[in-house]
mmCIF file of C-alpha atoms in Angstrom:
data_model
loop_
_atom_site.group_PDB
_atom_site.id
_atom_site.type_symbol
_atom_site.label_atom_id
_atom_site.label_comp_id
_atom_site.label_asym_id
_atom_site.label_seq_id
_atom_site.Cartn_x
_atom_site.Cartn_y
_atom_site.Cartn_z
ATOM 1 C CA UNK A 963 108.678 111.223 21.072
ATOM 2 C CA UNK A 964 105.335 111.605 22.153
ATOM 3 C CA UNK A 965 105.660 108.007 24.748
ATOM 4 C CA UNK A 966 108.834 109.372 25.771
ATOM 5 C CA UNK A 967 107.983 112.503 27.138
ATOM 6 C CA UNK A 968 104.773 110.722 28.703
ATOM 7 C CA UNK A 969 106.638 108.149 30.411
ATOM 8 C CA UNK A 970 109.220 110.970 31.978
ATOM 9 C CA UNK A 971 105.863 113.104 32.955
ATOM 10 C CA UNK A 972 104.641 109.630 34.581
ATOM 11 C CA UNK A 973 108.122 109.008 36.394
ATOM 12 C CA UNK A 974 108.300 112.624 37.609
ATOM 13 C CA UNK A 975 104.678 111.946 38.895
ATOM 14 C CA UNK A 976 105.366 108.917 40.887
ATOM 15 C CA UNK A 977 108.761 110.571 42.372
ATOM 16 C CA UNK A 978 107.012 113.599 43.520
ATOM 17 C CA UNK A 979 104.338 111.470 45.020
ATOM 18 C CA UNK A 980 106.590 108.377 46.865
ATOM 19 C CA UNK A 981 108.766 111.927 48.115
ATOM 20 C CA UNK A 982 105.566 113.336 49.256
ATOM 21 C CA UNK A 983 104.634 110.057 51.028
ATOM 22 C CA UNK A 984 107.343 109.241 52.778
ATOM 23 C CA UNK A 985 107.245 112.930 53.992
ATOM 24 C CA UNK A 986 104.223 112.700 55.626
ATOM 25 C CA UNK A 987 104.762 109.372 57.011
ATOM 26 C CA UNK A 988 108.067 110.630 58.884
ATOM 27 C CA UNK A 989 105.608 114.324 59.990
ATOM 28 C CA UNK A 990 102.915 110.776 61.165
ATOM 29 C CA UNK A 991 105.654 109.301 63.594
ATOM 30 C CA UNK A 992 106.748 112.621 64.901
ATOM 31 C CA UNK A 993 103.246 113.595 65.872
ATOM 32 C CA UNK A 994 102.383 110.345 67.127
ATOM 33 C CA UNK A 995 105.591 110.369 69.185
ATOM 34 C CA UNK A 996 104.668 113.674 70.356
ATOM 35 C CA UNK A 997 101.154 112.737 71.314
ATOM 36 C CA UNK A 998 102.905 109.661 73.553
ATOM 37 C CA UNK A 999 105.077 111.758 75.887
ATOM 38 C CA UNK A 1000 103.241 114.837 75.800
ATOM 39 C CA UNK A 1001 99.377 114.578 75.280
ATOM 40 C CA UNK A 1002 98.629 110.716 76.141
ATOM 41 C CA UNK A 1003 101.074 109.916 78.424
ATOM 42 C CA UNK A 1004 101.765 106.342 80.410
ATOM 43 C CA UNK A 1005 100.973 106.729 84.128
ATOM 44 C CA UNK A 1006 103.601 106.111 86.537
ATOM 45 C CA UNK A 1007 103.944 106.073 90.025
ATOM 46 C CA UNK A 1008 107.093 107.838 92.110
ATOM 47 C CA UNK A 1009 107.221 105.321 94.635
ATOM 48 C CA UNK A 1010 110.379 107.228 95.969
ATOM 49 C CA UNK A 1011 108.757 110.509 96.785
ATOM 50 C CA UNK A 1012 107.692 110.660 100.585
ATOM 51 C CA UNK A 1013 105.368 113.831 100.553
ATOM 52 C CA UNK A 1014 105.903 116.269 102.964
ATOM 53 C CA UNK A 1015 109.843 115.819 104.528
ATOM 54 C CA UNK A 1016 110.373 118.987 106.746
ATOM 55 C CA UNK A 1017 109.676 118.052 110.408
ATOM 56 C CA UNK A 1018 108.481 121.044 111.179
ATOM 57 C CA UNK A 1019 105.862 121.225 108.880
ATOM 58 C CA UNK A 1020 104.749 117.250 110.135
ATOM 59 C CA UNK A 1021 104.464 118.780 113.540
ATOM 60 C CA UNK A 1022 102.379 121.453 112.264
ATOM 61 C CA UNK A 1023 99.858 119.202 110.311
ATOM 62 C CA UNK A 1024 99.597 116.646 113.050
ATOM 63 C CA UNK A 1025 98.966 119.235 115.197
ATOM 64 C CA UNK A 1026 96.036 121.560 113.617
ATOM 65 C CA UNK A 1027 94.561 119.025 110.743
ATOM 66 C CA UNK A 1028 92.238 117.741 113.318
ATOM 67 C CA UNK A 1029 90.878 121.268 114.420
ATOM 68 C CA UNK A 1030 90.656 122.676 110.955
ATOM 69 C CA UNK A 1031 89.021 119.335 109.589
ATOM 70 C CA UNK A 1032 85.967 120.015 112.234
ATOM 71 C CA UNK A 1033 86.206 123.614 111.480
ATOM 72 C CA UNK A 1034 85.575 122.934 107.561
ATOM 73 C CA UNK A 1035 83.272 120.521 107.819
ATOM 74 C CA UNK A 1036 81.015 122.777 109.848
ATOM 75 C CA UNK A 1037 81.442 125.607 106.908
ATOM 76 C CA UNK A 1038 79.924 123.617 104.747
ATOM 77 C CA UNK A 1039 76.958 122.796 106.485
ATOM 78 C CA UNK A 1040 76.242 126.595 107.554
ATOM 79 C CA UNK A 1041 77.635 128.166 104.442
ATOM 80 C CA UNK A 1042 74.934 125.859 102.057
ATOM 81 C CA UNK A 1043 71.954 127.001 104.373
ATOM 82 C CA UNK A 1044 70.803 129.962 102.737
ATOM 83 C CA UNK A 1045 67.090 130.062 103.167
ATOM 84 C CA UNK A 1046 66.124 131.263 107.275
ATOM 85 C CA UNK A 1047 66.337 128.268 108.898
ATOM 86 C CA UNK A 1048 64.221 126.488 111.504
ATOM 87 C CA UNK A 1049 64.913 126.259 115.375
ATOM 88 C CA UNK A 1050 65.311 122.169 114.187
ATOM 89 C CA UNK A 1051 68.427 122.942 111.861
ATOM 90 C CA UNK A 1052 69.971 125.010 114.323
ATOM 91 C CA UNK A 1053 69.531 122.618 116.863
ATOM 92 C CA UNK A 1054 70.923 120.278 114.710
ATOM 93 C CA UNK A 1055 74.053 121.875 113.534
ATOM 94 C CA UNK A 1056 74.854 122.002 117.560
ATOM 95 C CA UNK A 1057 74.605 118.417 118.002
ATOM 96 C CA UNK A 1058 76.513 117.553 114.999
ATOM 97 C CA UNK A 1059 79.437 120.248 115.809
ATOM 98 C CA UNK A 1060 79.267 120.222 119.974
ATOM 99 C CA UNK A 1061 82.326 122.273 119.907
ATOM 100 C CA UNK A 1062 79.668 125.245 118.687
ATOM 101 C CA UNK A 1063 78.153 127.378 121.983
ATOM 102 C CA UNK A 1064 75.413 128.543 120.035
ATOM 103 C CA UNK A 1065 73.568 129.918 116.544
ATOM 104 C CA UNK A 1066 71.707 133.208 115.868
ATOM 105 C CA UNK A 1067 69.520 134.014 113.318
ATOM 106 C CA UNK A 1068 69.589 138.079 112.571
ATOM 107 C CA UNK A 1069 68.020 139.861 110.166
ATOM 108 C CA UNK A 1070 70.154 142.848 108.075
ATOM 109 C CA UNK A 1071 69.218 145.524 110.868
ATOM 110 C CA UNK A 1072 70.303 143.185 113.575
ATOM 111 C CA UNK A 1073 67.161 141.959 115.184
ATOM 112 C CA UNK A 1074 67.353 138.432 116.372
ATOM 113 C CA UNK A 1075 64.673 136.040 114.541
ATOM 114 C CA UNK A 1076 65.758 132.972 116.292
ATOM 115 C CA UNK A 1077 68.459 131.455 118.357
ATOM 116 C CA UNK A 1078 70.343 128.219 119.993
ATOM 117 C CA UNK A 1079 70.568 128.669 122.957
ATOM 118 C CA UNK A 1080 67.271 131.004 123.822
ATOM 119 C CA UNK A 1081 69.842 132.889 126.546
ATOM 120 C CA UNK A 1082 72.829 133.168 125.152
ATOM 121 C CA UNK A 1083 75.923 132.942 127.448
ATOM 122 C CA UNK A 1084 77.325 136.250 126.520
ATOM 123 C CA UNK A 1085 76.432 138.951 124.460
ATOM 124 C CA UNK A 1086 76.998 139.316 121.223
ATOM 125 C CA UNK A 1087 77.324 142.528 119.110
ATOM 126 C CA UNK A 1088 76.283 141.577 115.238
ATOM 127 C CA UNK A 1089 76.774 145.260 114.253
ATOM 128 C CA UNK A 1090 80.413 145.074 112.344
ATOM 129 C CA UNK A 1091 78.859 141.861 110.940
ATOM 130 C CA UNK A 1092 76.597 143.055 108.672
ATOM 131 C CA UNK A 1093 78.377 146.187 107.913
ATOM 132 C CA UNK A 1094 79.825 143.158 105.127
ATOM 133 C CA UNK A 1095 76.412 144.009 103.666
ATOM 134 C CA UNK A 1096 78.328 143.435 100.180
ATOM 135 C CA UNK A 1097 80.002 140.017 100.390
ATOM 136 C CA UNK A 1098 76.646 138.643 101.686
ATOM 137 C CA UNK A 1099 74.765 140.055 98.614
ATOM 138 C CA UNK A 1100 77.383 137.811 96.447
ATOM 139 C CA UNK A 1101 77.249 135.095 98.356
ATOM 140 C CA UNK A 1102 80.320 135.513 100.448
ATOM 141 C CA UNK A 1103 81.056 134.947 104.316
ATOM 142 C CA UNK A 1104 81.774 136.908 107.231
ATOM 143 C CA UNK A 1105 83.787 136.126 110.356
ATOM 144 C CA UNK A 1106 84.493 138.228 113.661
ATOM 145 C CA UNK A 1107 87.593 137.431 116.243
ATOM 146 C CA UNK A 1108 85.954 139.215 119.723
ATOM 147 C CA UNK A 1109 88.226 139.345 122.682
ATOM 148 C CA UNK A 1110 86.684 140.991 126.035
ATOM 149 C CA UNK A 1111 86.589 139.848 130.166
ATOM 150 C CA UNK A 1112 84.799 136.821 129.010
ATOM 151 C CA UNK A 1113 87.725 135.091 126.848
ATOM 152 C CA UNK A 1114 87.981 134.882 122.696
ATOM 153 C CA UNK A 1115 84.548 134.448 120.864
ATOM 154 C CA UNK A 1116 84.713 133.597 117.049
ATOM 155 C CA UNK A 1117 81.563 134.196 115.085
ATOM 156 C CA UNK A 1118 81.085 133.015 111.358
ATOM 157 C CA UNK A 1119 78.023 134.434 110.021
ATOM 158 C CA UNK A 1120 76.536 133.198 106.280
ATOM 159 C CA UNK A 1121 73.730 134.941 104.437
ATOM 160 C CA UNK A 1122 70.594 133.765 103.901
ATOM 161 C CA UNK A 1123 67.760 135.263 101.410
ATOM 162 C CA UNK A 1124 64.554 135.963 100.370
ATOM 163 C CA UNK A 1125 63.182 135.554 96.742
ATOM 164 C CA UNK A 1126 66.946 136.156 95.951
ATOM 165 C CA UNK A 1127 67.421 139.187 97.686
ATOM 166 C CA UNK A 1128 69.538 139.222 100.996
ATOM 167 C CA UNK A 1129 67.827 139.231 104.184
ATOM 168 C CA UNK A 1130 69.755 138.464 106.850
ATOM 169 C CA UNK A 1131 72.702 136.146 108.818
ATOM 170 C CA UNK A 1132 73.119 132.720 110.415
ATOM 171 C CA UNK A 1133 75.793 133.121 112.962
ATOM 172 C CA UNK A 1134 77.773 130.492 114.172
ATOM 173 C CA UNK A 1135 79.720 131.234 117.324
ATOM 174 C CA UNK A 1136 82.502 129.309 119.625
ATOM 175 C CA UNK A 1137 84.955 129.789 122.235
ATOM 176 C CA UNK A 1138 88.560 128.517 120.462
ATOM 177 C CA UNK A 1139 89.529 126.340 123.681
ATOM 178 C CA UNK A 1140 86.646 124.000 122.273
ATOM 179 C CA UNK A 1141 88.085 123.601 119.298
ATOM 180 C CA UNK A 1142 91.516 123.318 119.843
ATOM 181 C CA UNK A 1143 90.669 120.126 122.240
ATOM 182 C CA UNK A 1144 90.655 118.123 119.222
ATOM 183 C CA UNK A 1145 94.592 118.606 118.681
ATOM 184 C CA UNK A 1146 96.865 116.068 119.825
ATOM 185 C CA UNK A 1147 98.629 118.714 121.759
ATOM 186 C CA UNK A 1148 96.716 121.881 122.259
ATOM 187 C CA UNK A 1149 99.616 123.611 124.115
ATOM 188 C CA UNK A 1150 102.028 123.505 121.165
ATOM 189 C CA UNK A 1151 99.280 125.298 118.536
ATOM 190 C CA UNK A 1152 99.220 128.918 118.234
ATOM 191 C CA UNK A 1153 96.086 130.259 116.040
ATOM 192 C CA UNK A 1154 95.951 134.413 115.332
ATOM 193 C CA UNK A 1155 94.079 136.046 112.847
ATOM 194 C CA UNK A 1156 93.917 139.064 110.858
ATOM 195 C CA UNK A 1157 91.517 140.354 113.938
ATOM 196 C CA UNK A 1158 93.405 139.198 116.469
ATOM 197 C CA UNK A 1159 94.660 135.897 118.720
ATOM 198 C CA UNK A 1160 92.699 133.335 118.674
ATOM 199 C CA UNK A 1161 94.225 130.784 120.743
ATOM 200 C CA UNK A 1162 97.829 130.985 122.662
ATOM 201 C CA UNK A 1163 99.246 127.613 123.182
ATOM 202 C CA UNK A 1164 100.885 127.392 126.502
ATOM 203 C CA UNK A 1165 104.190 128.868 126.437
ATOM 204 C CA UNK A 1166 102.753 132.641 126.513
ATOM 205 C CA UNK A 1167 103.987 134.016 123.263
ATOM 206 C CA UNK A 1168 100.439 133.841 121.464
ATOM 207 C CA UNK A 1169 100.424 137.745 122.307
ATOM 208 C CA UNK A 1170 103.541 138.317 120.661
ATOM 209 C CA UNK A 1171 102.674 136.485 117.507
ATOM 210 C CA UNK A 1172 99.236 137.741 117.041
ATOM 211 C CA UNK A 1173 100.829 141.012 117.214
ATOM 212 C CA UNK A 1174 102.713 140.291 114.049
ATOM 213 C CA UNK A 1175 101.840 142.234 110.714
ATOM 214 C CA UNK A 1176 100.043 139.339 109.315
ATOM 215 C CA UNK A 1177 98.139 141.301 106.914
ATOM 216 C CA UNK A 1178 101.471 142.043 105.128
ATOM 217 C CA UNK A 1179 102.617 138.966 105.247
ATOM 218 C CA UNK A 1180 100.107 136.906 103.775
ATOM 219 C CA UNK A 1181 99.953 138.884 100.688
ATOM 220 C CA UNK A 1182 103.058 137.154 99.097
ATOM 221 C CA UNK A 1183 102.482 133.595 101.008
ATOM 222 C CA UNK A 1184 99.616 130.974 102.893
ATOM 223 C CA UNK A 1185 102.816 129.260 104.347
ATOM 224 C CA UNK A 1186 105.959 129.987 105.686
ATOM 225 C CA UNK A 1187 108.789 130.328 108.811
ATOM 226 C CA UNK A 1188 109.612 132.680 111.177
ATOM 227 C CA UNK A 1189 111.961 133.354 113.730
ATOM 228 C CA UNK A 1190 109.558 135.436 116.266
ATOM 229 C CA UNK A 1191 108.751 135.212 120.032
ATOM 230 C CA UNK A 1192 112.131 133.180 121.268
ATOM 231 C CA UNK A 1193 111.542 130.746 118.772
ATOM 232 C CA UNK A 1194 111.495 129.409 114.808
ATOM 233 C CA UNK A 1195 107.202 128.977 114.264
ATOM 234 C CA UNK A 1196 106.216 127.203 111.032
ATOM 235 C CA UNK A 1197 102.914 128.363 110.239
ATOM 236 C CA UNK A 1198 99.771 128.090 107.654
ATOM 237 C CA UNK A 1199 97.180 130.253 106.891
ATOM 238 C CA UNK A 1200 93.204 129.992 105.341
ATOM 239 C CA UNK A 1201 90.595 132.071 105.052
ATOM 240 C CA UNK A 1202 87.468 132.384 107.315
ATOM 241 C CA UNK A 1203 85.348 134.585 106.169
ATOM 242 C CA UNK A 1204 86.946 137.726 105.123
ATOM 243 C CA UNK A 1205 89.554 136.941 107.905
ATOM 244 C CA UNK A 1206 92.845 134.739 107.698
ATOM 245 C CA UNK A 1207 93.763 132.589 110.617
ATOM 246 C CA UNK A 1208 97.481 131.209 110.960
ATOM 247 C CA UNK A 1209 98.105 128.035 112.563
ATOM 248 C CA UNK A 1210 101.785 128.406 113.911
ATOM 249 C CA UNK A 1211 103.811 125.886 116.508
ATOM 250 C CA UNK A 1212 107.748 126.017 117.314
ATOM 251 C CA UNK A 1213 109.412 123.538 115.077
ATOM 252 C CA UNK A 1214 112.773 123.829 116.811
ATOM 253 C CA UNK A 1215 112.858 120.627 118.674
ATOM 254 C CA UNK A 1216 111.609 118.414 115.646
ATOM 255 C CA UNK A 1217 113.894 119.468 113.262
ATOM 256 C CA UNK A 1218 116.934 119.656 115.671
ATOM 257 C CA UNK A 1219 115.700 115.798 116.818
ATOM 258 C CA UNK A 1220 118.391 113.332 115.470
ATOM 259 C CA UNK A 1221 116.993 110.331 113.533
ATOM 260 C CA UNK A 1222 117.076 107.019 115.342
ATOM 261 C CA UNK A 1223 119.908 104.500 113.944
ATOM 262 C CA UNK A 1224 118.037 101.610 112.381
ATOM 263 C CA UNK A 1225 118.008 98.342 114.690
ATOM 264 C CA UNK A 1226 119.870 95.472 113.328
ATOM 265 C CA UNK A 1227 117.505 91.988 112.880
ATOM 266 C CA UNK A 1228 118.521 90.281 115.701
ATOM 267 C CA UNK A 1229 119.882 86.972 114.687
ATOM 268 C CA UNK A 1230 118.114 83.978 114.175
ATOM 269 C CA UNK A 1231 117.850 81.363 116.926
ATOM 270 C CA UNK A 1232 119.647 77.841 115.612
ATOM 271 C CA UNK A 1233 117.138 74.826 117.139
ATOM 272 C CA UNK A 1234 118.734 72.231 118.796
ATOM 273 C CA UNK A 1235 115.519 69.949 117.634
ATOM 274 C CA UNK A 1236 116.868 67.359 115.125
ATOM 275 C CA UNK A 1237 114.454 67.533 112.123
ATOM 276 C CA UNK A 1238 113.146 64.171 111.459
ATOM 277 C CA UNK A 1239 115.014 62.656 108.204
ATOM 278 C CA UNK A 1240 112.484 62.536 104.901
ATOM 279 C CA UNK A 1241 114.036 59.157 104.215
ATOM 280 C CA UNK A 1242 111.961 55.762 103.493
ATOM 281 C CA UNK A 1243 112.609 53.300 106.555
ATOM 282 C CA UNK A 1244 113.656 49.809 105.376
ATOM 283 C CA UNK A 1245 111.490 46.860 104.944
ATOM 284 C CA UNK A 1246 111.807 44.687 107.587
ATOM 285 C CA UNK A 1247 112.971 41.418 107.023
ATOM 286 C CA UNK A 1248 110.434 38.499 106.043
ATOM 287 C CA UNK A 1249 110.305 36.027 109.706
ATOM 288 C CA UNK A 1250 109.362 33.144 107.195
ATOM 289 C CA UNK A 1251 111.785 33.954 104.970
ATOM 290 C CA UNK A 1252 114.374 30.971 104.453
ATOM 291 C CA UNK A 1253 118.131 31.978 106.112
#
C-alpha cells in the first residue's frame, strides 16, 4: 500500500513539474520573441523613403540652409566665450565670420570695455540688452532686431562672468544684407522676427509679412504655410536669443512646376565593323608534302 501511494505521490511530482516546464519554456519563447521585434531589433534601411518631398519646402532649405549654417556656427563660438575676452578673440571671431561688422564688449551698466572696430560705424544702444539681466545670469542669450535711417542692425549679445557672477555682454552685430549673400538667391528669402523684418527679398512684401502676428503663431508651430502678401510663403522658424526669426519664400512656382517626362535611352548604334571571327585559321599545307 505503502509503494503504491509513493509511486502515485512520485508520478504526481513529475507531472506537475514536466507541466511546469514546458510552461515556462513556451513564457521563454514569448519573451525572447518579444525582445527580437521590440527591444533588440534588426536594422533596416527604407531605401524607398526620399526625405523631404514638398517642393516648397526644397526651395526653402536650398535657399536659407546656407545663411543659417554661418549664422550657427558663429553662435557657438560667441555663446562658449564666457570669460571677457581679449581684443585678439574679437579680432578673431571677425576674420573667421567676415559677414560680422563688428564686436563690443559692455559691462552690465553699459560701459564699453573693448571693441572691433575702435569707431564703430553706427551707434549702438545696448540699453534694452541688458535689461535681459535674468537670462544672462542663467546662462541664456540675448538678441536685438534695430531698424533706423541707417538700414537693419542685428545684435546677439552672450554673457560673460566673473568668479561666477555675471558681469557683462559680448555683442555681436551685422547688417542682414551680409548674411543673406550666402543664399543661392537672396531675392526669393524673406527673414522677420519677433522684433521686426529682418531682410525683404525683392518683391516688396517683406513689410507685409513682418507685420504678421508671429508671436501667435509660433506658439502652436516652428514650420508651416501661409497664404499672405499675394502669395503662398512656406516658412521656418528658430530661436536667436530670446527672439524667433522666420525664414519664408513663395513656393507657388515650385510646386505648380510640372515634372519633366523621363528621356527615353536613345538607341544603341549597330557597327558596321565586322568583328574578327575567334576561329583557328587552318594549317597550311606541307610544300614537301608528297601530292
Amino acid at each position: 500500500m505503502k509503494r503504491t501511494a509513493l509511486a502515485a505521490m512520485t508520478a504526481l511530482l513529475c507531472l506537475v513539474t514536466l507541466t511546469g516546464c514546458g510552461s515556462m519554456k513556451t513564457k521563454w519563447r514569448e519573451t525572447r520573441k518579444l525582445y527580437r521585434e521590440y527591444i533588440n531589433t534588426d536594422p533596416t534601411i527604407d531605401f524607398s523613403d526620399q526625405g523631404i518631398t514638398d517642393k516648397g519646402l526644397q526651395r526653402l532649405a536650398a535657399l536659407f540652409m546656407p545663411v543659417d549654417e554661418r549664422l550657427l556656427g558663429m553662435l557657438r563660438v560667441l555663446g562658449s566665450q564666457d570669460t571677457p575676452p581679449e581684443q585678439e578673440w574679437a579680432q578673431q571671431l571677425l576674420t573667421t565670420h567676415n559677414w560680422l561688422s563688428g564686436v563690443v564688449v559692455v559691462d552690465t551698466s553699459g560701459v564699453t570695455l573693448g571693441q572691433v572696430p575702435s569707431v564703430p560705424m553706427r551707434p549702438l544702444d545696448f540699453a534694452p540688452l541688458l535689461e535681459q539681466a535674468e537670462r544672462y545670469k542663467v546662462r541664456k542669450m540675448g538678441a536685438r532686431v534695430v531698424t533706423d535711417e541707417m538700414g537693419t542692425v542685428v545684435l546677439v549679445a552672450a554673457p560673460f562672468f566673473k568668479e561666477n557672477e555675471w558681469a557683462g555682454l559680448v555683442v555681436a552685430y551685422f547688417d542682414p544684407r551680409n548674411l543673406v549673400r550666402f543664399s543661392s538667391d537672396p531675392g526669393a528669402l524673406v527673414v522677420v522676427s519677433t522684433d521686426g523684418l529682418v531682410w525683404p527679398g525683392a518683391n516688396g512684401q517683406g513689410e507685409a509679412l513682418a507685420a504678421l502676428k508671429w508671436t501667435d503663431m509660433l506658439k502652436d508651430s516652428v514650420q508651416g504655410d501661409i497664404n499672405a502678401a499675394g502669395g503662398q510663403y512656406v516658412w521656418q522658424a528658430r530661436y536667436l536669443g530670446q527672439l524667433e526669426l522666420v525664414y519664408l519664400t513663395d513656393a507657388r512656382e515650385v510646386r505648380n512646376q510640372k515634372p519633366e517626362p523621363k528621356k527615353e535611352a536613345a538607341p544603341e548604334a549597330k557597327s558596321d565593323v565586322r568583328i574578327p571571327s575567334t576561329e583557328p585559321l587552318p594549317v597550311p599545307a606541307d610544300p614537301t608534302a608528297n601530292p
